Short mmCIF file of C-alpha atoms and ligand atoms in Angstrom, two decimals:
data_model
loop_
_atom_site.label_atom_id
_atom_site.label_comp_id
_atom_site.label_asym_id
_atom_site.label_seq_id
_atom_site.Cartn_x
_atom_site.Cartn_y
_atom_site.Cartn_z
CA UNK A 1 8.54 -3.10 -2.57
CA UNK A 2 9.04 -6.27 -0.44
CA UNK A 3 8.87 -9.60 -1.19
CA UNK A 4 5.14 -10.69 -0.03
CA UNK A 5 3.56 -14.21 0.77
CA UNK A 6 0.04 -15.39 0.14
CA UNK A 7 -1.93 -18.28 0.99
CA UNK A 8 -3.64 -18.74 -2.07
CA UNK A 9 -7.29 -21.44 -1.95
CA UNK A 10 -9.38 -22.58 -5.56
CA UNK A 11 -12.21 -23.52 -3.05
CA UNK A 12 -13.77 -27.05 -4.41
CA UNK A 13 -16.11 -24.62 -6.66
CA UNK A 14 -12.41 -23.67 -8.84
CA UNK A 15 -11.96 -27.34 -8.29
CA UNK A 16 -14.60 -29.31 -9.87
CA UNK A 17 -15.85 -26.90 -12.17
CA UNK A 18 -12.86 -27.12 -13.37
CA UNK A 19 -11.49 -23.31 -12.93
CA UNK A 20 -8.49 -23.61 -11.47
CA UNK A 21 -5.75 -24.14 -13.99
CA UNK A 22 -7.57 -20.63 -15.87
CA UNK A 23 -6.90 -19.54 -12.07
CA UNK A 24 -3.27 -19.94 -11.41
CA UNK A 25 -2.56 -19.22 -15.03
CA UNK A 26 -4.15 -15.56 -13.92
CA UNK A 27 -1.49 -14.65 -10.38
CA UNK A 28 0.80 -15.84 -12.41
CA UNK A 29 0.28 -13.95 -15.76
CA UNK A 30 0.76 -11.07 -12.80
CA UNK A 31 4.51 -11.87 -12.52
CA UNK A 32 3.19 -14.07 -9.21
CA UNK A 33 5.36 -17.73 -8.31
CA UNK A 34 3.99 -20.61 -7.45
CA UNK A 35 5.86 -21.07 -4.33
CA UNK A 36 4.04 -24.57 -2.68
CA UNK A 37 1.01 -26.21 -4.50
CA UNK A 38 -1.69 -29.23 -2.88
CA UNK A 39 -4.41 -30.30 -4.21
CA UNK A 40 -6.39 -31.95 -0.78
CA UNK A 41 -9.43 -32.16 1.10
CA UNK A 42 -9.65 -30.25 4.17
CA UNK A 43 -11.72 -31.71 7.09
CA UNK A 44 -13.00 -29.88 9.79
CA UNK A 45 -10.56 -29.25 12.71
CA UNK A 46 -8.50 -27.09 9.65
CA UNK A 47 -11.20 -25.41 8.39
CA UNK A 48 -11.91 -24.28 11.41
CA UNK A 49 -8.63 -22.78 11.98
CA UNK A 50 -8.58 -21.74 9.18
CA UNK A 51 -11.74 -19.69 9.45
CA UNK A 52 -11.73 -18.44 12.90
CA UNK A 53 -11.82 -14.86 12.42
CA UNK A 54 -15.26 -15.76 11.49
CA UNK A 55 -16.97 -18.16 13.91
CA UNK A 56 -20.32 -17.47 15.19
CA UNK A 57 -21.45 -15.64 12.18
CA UNK A 58 -24.34 -16.00 10.14
CA UNK A 59 -22.99 -16.90 7.68
CA UNK A 60 -19.74 -19.33 9.45
CA UNK A 61 -21.18 -23.38 9.14
CA UNK A 62 -22.68 -23.11 5.59
CA UNK A 63 -18.95 -21.71 4.86
CA UNK A 64 -16.71 -24.68 6.51
CA UNK A 65 -19.44 -27.47 5.24
CA UNK A 66 -18.28 -25.92 1.95
CA UNK A 67 -15.16 -25.71 2.22
CA UNK A 68 -14.88 -29.31 3.45
CA UNK A 69 -17.18 -30.64 0.52
CA UNK A 70 -14.69 -31.41 -1.94
CA UNK A 71 -11.20 -31.34 -2.94
CA UNK A 72 -9.70 -27.87 -3.31
CA UNK A 73 -6.32 -26.29 -4.44
CA UNK A 74 -3.90 -24.63 -1.93
CA UNK A 75 -1.02 -22.73 -3.16
CA UNK A 76 2.01 -19.85 -1.65
CA UNK A 77 2.37 -17.26 -3.78
CA UNK A 78 4.65 -15.07 -3.84
CA UNK A 79 5.58 -11.29 -5.33
CA UNK A 80 6.12 -8.23 -5.00
CA UNK A 81 3.68 -6.82 -2.84
CA UNK A 82 1.63 -9.92 -3.38
CA UNK A 83 -1.01 -9.91 -0.50
CA UNK A 84 -2.66 -6.76 -1.84
CA UNK A 85 -1.70 -8.37 -5.79
CA UNK A 86 -3.60 -11.53 -5.21
CA UNK A 87 -6.44 -9.09 -3.37
CA UNK A 88 -7.24 -7.15 -6.21
CA UNK A 89 -6.59 -10.05 -8.75
CA UNK A 90 -8.85 -11.90 -7.25
CA UNK A 91 -11.62 -9.78 -6.41
CA UNK A 92 -13.92 -8.24 -4.69
CA UNK A 93 -15.81 -10.67 -1.64
CA UNK A 94 -19.07 -9.97 -2.85
CA UNK A 95 -19.19 -11.60 -6.27
CA UNK A 96 -22.12 -8.80 -7.84
CA UNK A 97 -19.45 -6.01 -6.74
CA UNK A 98 -16.66 -7.04 -8.39
CA UNK A 99 -15.21 -5.52 -11.27
CA UNK A 100 -14.83 -7.35 -14.14
CA UNK A 101 -11.36 -8.45 -15.12
CA UNK A 102 -11.45 -10.26 -11.46
CA UNK A 103 -11.83 -13.17 -10.71
CA UNK A 104 -14.72 -13.65 -9.13
CA UNK A 105 -16.59 -10.41 -11.25
CA UNK A 106 -15.54 -12.51 -14.49
CA UNK A 107 -16.46 -16.43 -13.61
CA UNK A 108 -18.38 -15.76 -10.26
CA UNK A 109 -22.16 -15.33 -8.92
CA UNK A 110 -22.36 -15.55 -5.44
CA UNK A 111 -20.34 -14.51 -2.00
CA UNK A 112 -21.11 -17.63 -1.24
CA UNK A 113 -19.41 -19.37 -3.99
CA UNK A 114 -16.82 -17.13 -4.50
CA UNK A 115 -14.12 -19.81 -5.58
CA UNK A 116 -10.85 -18.47 -4.36
CA UNK A 117 -9.45 -16.80 -0.97
CA UNK A 118 -6.18 -15.00 -0.11
CA UNK A 119 -4.92 -14.09 2.20
CA UNK A 120 -5.90 -9.49 3.24
CA UNK A 121 -3.11 -9.00 5.74
CA UNK A 122 -0.15 -9.67 7.03
CA UNK A 123 -0.30 -10.99 9.67
CA UNK A 124 -3.94 -12.92 7.79
CA UNK A 125 -0.32 -14.21 5.59
CA UNK A 126 1.93 -15.43 8.35
CA UNK A 127 -0.72 -17.21 10.07
CA UNK A 128 -2.85 -18.37 7.23
CA UNK A 129 0.32 -20.12 5.71
CA UNK A 130 1.21 -23.39 8.05
CA UNK A 131 -2.35 -24.22 8.91
CA UNK A 132 -2.03 -25.44 5.24
CA UNK A 133 1.76 -25.64 4.72
CA UNK A 134 4.68 -27.30 5.97
CA UNK A 135 8.25 -25.05 5.49
CA UNK A 136 9.64 -27.86 3.92
CA UNK A 137 7.03 -28.44 1.42
CA UNK A 138 7.62 -23.89 0.22
CA UNK A 139 9.97 -23.23 -2.28
CA UNK A 140 12.23 -20.73 -2.82
CA UNK A 141 13.08 -18.19 0.59
CA UNK A 142 11.78 -14.77 0.20
CA UNK A 143 15.05 -12.63 -0.81
CA UNK A 144 15.76 -15.57 -3.03
CA UNK A 145 12.56 -14.59 -4.70
CA UNK A 146 13.26 -11.43 -6.66
CA UNK A 147 15.45 -12.43 -8.64
CA UNK A 148 12.64 -15.00 -10.31
CA UNK A 149 10.34 -12.02 -10.24
CA UNK A 150 11.70 -9.08 -11.43
CA UNK A 151 13.89 -9.93 -14.49
CA UNK A 152 15.05 -6.30 -15.92
N1 UDP B 1 -19.06 -15.84 3.16
C1 UDP B 1 -20.20 -15.59 3.75
N2 UDP B 1 -21.59 -15.18 3.66
C2 UDP B 1 -20.70 -13.54 3.67
C3 UDP B 1 -19.09 -13.25 3.71
C4 UDP B 1 -18.35 -14.24 3.37
O1 UDP B 1 -20.60 -16.62 2.40
O2 UDP B 1 -22.13 -12.12 3.63
C5 UDP B 1 -18.21 -15.81 3.09
C6 UDP B 1 -17.26 -16.40 1.52
O3 UDP B 1 -17.66 -17.31 0.54
C7 UDP B 1 -16.02 -15.09 1.58
C8 UDP B 1 -15.71 -16.12 3.08
O4 UDP B 1 -17.23 -16.55 3.85
O5 UDP B 1 -14.52 -15.74 0.42
C9 UDP B 1 -14.54 -14.91 4.26
O6 UDP B 1 -15.31 -13.61 4.02
P1 UDP B 1 -14.31 -13.14 4.07
O7 UDP B 1 -14.80 -12.15 4.49
O8 UDP B 1 -13.42 -13.22 4.56
O9 UDP B 1 -14.08 -12.53 2.79
P2 UDP B 1 -12.63 -12.52 1.88
O10 UDP B 1 -11.58 -12.62 2.35
O11 UDP B 1 -13.11 -14.54 1.28
O12 UDP B 1 -12.98 -11.68 0.66
MG1 MG B 2 -11.32 -13.24 4.30
#
């Protein structure tokens, strides 16, 4: 399984509710590593770039307004199959459908306040990570990460 990097956002509702420690811990407990992390307030330009695929959809304006409404925690999380693995730890987009045990299934009620973003494909991760991080802010190269993750 290839070592992948994925973009994770603990959205403003996660920061406001004091859940970022819990959320990051879930990725770490699964064996993924934090390769980059920063707290910031996302401006409209960055939000539009990040959510470009959703422009024109009925929820787009609300989504951009929400993601820019307060501080969020952005991370690059790395590990074997991290893109799909983190998506399963996050759970389905609509928390009503998210499995108990997933982040959204355990902590979220509504689709508009579903706490976390995770890249949904290799292409998306490759597009999204540079929107949030400079290469120099990401610790460890992909090939160097394996020995951190697989101890045995
Ligand atoms: N969203 C929403 N209403 C919808 C669909 C999506 O508010 O009907 C929001 C939701 O917060 C979601 C984000 O838009 O996390 C991006 O949607 P996407 O389908 O990419 O879901 P995700 O990849 O976050 O699971
Ligand atoms: Mg998405």
